Short mmCIF file of C-alpha atoms in Angstrom, two decimals:
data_model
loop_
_atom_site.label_atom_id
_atom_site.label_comp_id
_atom_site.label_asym_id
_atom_site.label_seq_id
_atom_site.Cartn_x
_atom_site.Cartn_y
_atom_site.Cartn_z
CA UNK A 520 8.79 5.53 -5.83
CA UNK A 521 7.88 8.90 -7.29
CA UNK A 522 8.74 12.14 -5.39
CA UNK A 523 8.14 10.86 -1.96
CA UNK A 524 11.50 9.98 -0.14
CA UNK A 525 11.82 7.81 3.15
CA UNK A 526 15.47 7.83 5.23
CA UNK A 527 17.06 5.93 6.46
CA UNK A 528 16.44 3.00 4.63
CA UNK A 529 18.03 0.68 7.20
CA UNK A 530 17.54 1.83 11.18
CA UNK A 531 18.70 -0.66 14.11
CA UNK A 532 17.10 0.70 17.50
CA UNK A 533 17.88 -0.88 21.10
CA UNK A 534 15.60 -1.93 23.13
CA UNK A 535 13.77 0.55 24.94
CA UNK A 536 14.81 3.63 22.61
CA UNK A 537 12.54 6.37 20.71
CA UNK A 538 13.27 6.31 16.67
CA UNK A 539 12.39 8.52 14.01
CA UNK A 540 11.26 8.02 10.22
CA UNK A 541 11.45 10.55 8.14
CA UNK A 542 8.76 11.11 5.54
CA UNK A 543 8.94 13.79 2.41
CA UNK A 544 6.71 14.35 -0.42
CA UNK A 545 7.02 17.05 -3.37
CA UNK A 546 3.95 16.09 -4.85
CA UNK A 547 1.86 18.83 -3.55
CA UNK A 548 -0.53 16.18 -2.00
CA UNK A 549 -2.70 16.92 1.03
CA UNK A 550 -3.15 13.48 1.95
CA UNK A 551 -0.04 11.47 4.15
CA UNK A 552 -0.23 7.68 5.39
CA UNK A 553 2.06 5.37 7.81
CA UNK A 554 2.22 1.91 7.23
CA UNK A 555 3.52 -1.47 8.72
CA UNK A 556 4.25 -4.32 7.00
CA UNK A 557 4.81 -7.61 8.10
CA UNK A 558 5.19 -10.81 5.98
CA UNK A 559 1.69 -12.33 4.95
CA UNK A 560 0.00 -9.26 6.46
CA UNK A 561 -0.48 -7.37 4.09
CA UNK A 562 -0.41 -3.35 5.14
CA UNK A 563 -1.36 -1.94 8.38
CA UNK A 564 -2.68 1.36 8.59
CA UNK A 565 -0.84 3.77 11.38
CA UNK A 566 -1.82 7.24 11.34
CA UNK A 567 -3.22 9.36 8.40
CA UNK A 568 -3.12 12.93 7.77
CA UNK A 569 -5.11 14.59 5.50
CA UNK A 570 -4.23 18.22 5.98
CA UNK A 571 -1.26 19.64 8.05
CA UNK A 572 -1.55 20.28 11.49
CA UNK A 573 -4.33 17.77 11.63
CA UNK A 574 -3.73 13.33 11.76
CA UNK A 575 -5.77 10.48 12.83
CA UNK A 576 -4.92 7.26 14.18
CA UNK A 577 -5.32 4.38 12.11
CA UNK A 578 -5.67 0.74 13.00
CA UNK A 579 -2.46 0.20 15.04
CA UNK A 580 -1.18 3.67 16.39
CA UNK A 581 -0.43 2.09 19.85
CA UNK A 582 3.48 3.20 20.49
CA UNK A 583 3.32 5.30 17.41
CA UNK A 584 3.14 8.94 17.21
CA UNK A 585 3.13 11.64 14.16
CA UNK A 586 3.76 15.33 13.75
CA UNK A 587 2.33 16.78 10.47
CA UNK A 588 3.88 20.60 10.45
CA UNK A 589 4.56 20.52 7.02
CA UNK A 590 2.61 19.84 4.03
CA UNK A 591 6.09 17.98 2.49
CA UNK A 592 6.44 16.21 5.55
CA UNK A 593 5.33 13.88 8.42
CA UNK A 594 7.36 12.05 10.34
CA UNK A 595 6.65 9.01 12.43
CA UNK A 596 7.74 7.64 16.17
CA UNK A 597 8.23 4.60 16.99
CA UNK A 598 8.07 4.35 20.51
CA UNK A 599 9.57 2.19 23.32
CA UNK A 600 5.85 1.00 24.42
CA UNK A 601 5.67 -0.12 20.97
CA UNK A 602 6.02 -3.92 21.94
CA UNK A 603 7.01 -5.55 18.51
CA UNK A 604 8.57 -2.62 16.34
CA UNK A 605 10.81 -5.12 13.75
CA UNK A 606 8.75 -4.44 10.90
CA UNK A 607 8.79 -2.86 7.05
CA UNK A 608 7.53 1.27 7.02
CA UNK A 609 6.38 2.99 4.61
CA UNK A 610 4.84 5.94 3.23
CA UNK A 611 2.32 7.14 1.20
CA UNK A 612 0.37 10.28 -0.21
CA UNK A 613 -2.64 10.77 -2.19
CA UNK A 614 -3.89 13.86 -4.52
CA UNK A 615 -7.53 12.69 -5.32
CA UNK A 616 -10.49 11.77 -3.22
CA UNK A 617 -9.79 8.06 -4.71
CA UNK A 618 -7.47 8.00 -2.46
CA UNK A 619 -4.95 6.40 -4.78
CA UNK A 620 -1.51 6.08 -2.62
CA UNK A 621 2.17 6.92 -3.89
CA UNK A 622 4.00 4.98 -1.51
CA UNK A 623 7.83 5.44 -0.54
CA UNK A 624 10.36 3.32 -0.56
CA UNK A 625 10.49 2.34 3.17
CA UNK A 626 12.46 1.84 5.74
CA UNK A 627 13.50 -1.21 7.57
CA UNK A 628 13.42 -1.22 11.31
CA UNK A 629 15.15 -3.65 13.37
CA UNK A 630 14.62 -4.17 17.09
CA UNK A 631 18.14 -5.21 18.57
CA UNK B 780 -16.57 -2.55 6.56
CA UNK B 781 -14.48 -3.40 3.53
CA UNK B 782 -12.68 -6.26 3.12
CA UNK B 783 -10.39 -7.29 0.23
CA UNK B 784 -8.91 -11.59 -0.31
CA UNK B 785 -6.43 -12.51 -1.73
CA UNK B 786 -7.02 -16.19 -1.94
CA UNK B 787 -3.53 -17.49 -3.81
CA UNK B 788 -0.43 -16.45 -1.40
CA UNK B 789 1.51 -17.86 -4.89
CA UNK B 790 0.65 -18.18 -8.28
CA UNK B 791 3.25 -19.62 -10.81
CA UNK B 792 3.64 -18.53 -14.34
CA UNK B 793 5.66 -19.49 -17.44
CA UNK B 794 7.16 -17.19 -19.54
CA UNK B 795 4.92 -15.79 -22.06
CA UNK B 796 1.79 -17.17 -21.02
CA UNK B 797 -0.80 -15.40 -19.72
CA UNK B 798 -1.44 -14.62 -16.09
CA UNK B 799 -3.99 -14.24 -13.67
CA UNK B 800 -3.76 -12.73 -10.27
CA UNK B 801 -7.12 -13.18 -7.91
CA UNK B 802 -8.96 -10.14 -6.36
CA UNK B 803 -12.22 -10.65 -4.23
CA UNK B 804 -13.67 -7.26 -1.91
CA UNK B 805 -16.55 -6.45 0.10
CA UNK B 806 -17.48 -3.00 0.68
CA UNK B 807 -21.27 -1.42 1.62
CA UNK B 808 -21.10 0.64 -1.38
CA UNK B 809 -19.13 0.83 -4.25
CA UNK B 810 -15.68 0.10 -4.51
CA UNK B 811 -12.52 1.88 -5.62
CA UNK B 812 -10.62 -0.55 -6.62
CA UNK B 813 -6.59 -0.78 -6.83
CA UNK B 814 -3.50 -2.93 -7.81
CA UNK B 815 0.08 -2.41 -6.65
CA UNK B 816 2.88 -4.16 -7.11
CA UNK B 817 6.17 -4.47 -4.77
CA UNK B 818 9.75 -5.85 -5.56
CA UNK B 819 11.68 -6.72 -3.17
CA UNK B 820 12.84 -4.15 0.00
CA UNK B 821 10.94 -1.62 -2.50
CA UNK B 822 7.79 0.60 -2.02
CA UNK B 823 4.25 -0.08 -3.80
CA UNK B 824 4.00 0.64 -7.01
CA UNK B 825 0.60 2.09 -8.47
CA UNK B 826 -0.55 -0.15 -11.14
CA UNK B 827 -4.11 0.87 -12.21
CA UNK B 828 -7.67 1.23 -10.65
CA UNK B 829 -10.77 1.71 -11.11
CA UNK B 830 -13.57 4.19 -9.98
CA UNK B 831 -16.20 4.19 -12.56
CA UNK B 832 -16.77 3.61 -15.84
CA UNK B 833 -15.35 0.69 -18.19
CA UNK B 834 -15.26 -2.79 -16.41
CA UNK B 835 -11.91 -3.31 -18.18
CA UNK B 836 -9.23 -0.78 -17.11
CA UNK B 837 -5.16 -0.84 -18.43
CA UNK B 838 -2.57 0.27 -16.53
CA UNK B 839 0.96 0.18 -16.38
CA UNK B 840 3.45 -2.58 -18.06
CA UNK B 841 1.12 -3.87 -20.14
CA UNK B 842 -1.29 -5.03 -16.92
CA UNK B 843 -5.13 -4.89 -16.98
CA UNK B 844 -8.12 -5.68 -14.43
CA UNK B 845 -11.52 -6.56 -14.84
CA UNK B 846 -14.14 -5.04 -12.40
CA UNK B 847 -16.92 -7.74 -11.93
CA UNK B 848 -19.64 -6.63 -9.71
CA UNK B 849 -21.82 -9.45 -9.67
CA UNK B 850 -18.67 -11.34 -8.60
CA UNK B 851 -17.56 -8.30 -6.36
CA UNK B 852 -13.87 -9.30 -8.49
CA UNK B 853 -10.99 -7.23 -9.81
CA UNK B 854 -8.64 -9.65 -11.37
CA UNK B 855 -5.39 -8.65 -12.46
CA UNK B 856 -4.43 -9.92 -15.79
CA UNK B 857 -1.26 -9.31 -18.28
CA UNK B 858 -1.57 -11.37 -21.89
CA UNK B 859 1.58 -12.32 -21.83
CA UNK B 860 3.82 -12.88 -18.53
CA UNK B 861 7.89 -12.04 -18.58
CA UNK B 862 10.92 -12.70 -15.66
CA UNK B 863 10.47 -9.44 -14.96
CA UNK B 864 7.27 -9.50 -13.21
CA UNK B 865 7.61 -11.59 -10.43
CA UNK B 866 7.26 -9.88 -7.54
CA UNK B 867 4.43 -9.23 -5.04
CA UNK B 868 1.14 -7.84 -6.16
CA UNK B 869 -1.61 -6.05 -3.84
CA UNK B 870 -5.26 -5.81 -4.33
CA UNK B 871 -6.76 -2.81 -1.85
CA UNK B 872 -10.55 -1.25 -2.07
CA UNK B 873 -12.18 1.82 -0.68
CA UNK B 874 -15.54 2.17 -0.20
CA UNK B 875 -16.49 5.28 -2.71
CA UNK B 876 -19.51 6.48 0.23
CA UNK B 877 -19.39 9.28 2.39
CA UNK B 878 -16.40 11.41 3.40
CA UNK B 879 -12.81 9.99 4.25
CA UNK B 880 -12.41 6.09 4.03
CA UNK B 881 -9.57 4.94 4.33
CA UNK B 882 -8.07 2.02 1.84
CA UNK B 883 -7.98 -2.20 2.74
CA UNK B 884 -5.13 -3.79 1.49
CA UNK B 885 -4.67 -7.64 0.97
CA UNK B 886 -2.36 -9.64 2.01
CA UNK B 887 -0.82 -10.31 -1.28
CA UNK B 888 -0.25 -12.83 -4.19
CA UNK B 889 3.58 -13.53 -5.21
CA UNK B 890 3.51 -14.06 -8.57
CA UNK B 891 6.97 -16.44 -10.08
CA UNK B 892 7.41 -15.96 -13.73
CA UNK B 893 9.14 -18.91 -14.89
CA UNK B 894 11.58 -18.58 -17.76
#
């Protein structure tokens, strides 16, 4: 999981509540991703941020939203429009214009 | 647009035999080309990849893949399987054109060592 932490690791959210993932890197990499995983869907891309005060969406950013202040950090949150939220998050960052990913060790998020 | 199969959702190994875990992409240009693996409730894990070079690239834990371009392949192979691989392995491709690109991921292959 290299030097790129992810809390909590376990989050229950009601119905109709705002949650946030924290994301934290002290890799010195530019380059921050959000991803969903489901089972047999491989990775979903979220939002992307390649320098700080700057993100994109990705492929699914409907109910999501970032914050990239930091270079060490970038948060991500889950919204209550986001209709189907029970899924597997995680994080990654990349040094190189490869764009090889680090990833984090996620965080499970259950819709009560 | 880049696309990246997976076509085995399973592939079932014995212990100390050799393994082989299927990689097809399709990108406009040419690839970067990754494997991860995941254990269970656990990140990715970088493997190996490959931007240029060397069709055969080595990577961690003894795992190698073989960039076929006529095939438009990246296999993953290890000579000689153990327990302690099973897990879930990922294939994902860039295209190497042009500015930003984001990576594909596939859906991925469990692999089940056998002892």
């Amino acid at each position: 999981d290299g030097g790129i932490t992810q809390s909590p690791k376990y989050l229950f959210r009601k119905e109709g509540q705002n949650v946030t993932l924290s994301c934290e890197q002290n890799l010195n990499h530019d380059a921050m991703y959000w991803y969903r995983q489901d089972p047999g869907q491989g990775l979903r891309l979220i939002y992307y941020s390649q320098i700080v005060n700057d993100f994109q969406k990705g492929d699914i950013a409907e109910g999501y939203s970032v914050s990239r202040e930091k270079k060490e950090s970038f948060p991500l949150t889950v919204t209550s429009a986001q209709k189907n939220p029970t899924a597997f998050y995680l994080c990654a960052s990349s040094p190189d214009r490869a764009n090889t990913q680090y990833f984090g060790p996620g965080t499970r998020l259950t819709v009560l | 647009a880049q696309s990246v199969a997976q076509p085995e959702d399973q592939v079932n190994v014995a212990e100390g035999n050799p393994l082989t875990v299927k990689c097809t992409y399709s990108v406009s240009g040419n690839p970067y080309l990754f494997w991860y693996v995941q254990y269970p409730n656990r990140g990715l894990q970088f493997l190996l990849k490959y931007i240029t070079g060397d069709n055969l690239v080595k990577g961690s834990y003894g795992f190698e893949a073989e960039f076929n371009k006529s095939q438009t392949s990246f296999h993953l192979k290890k000579p000689s399987a153990l327990v302690s691989d099973s897990a879930l392995y990922f294939c994902a491709v860039r295209d190497a054109s042009g500015g930003y690109q984001k990576v594909t991921f596939g859906t991925g292959t469990k692999l089940q060592v056998i002892p």
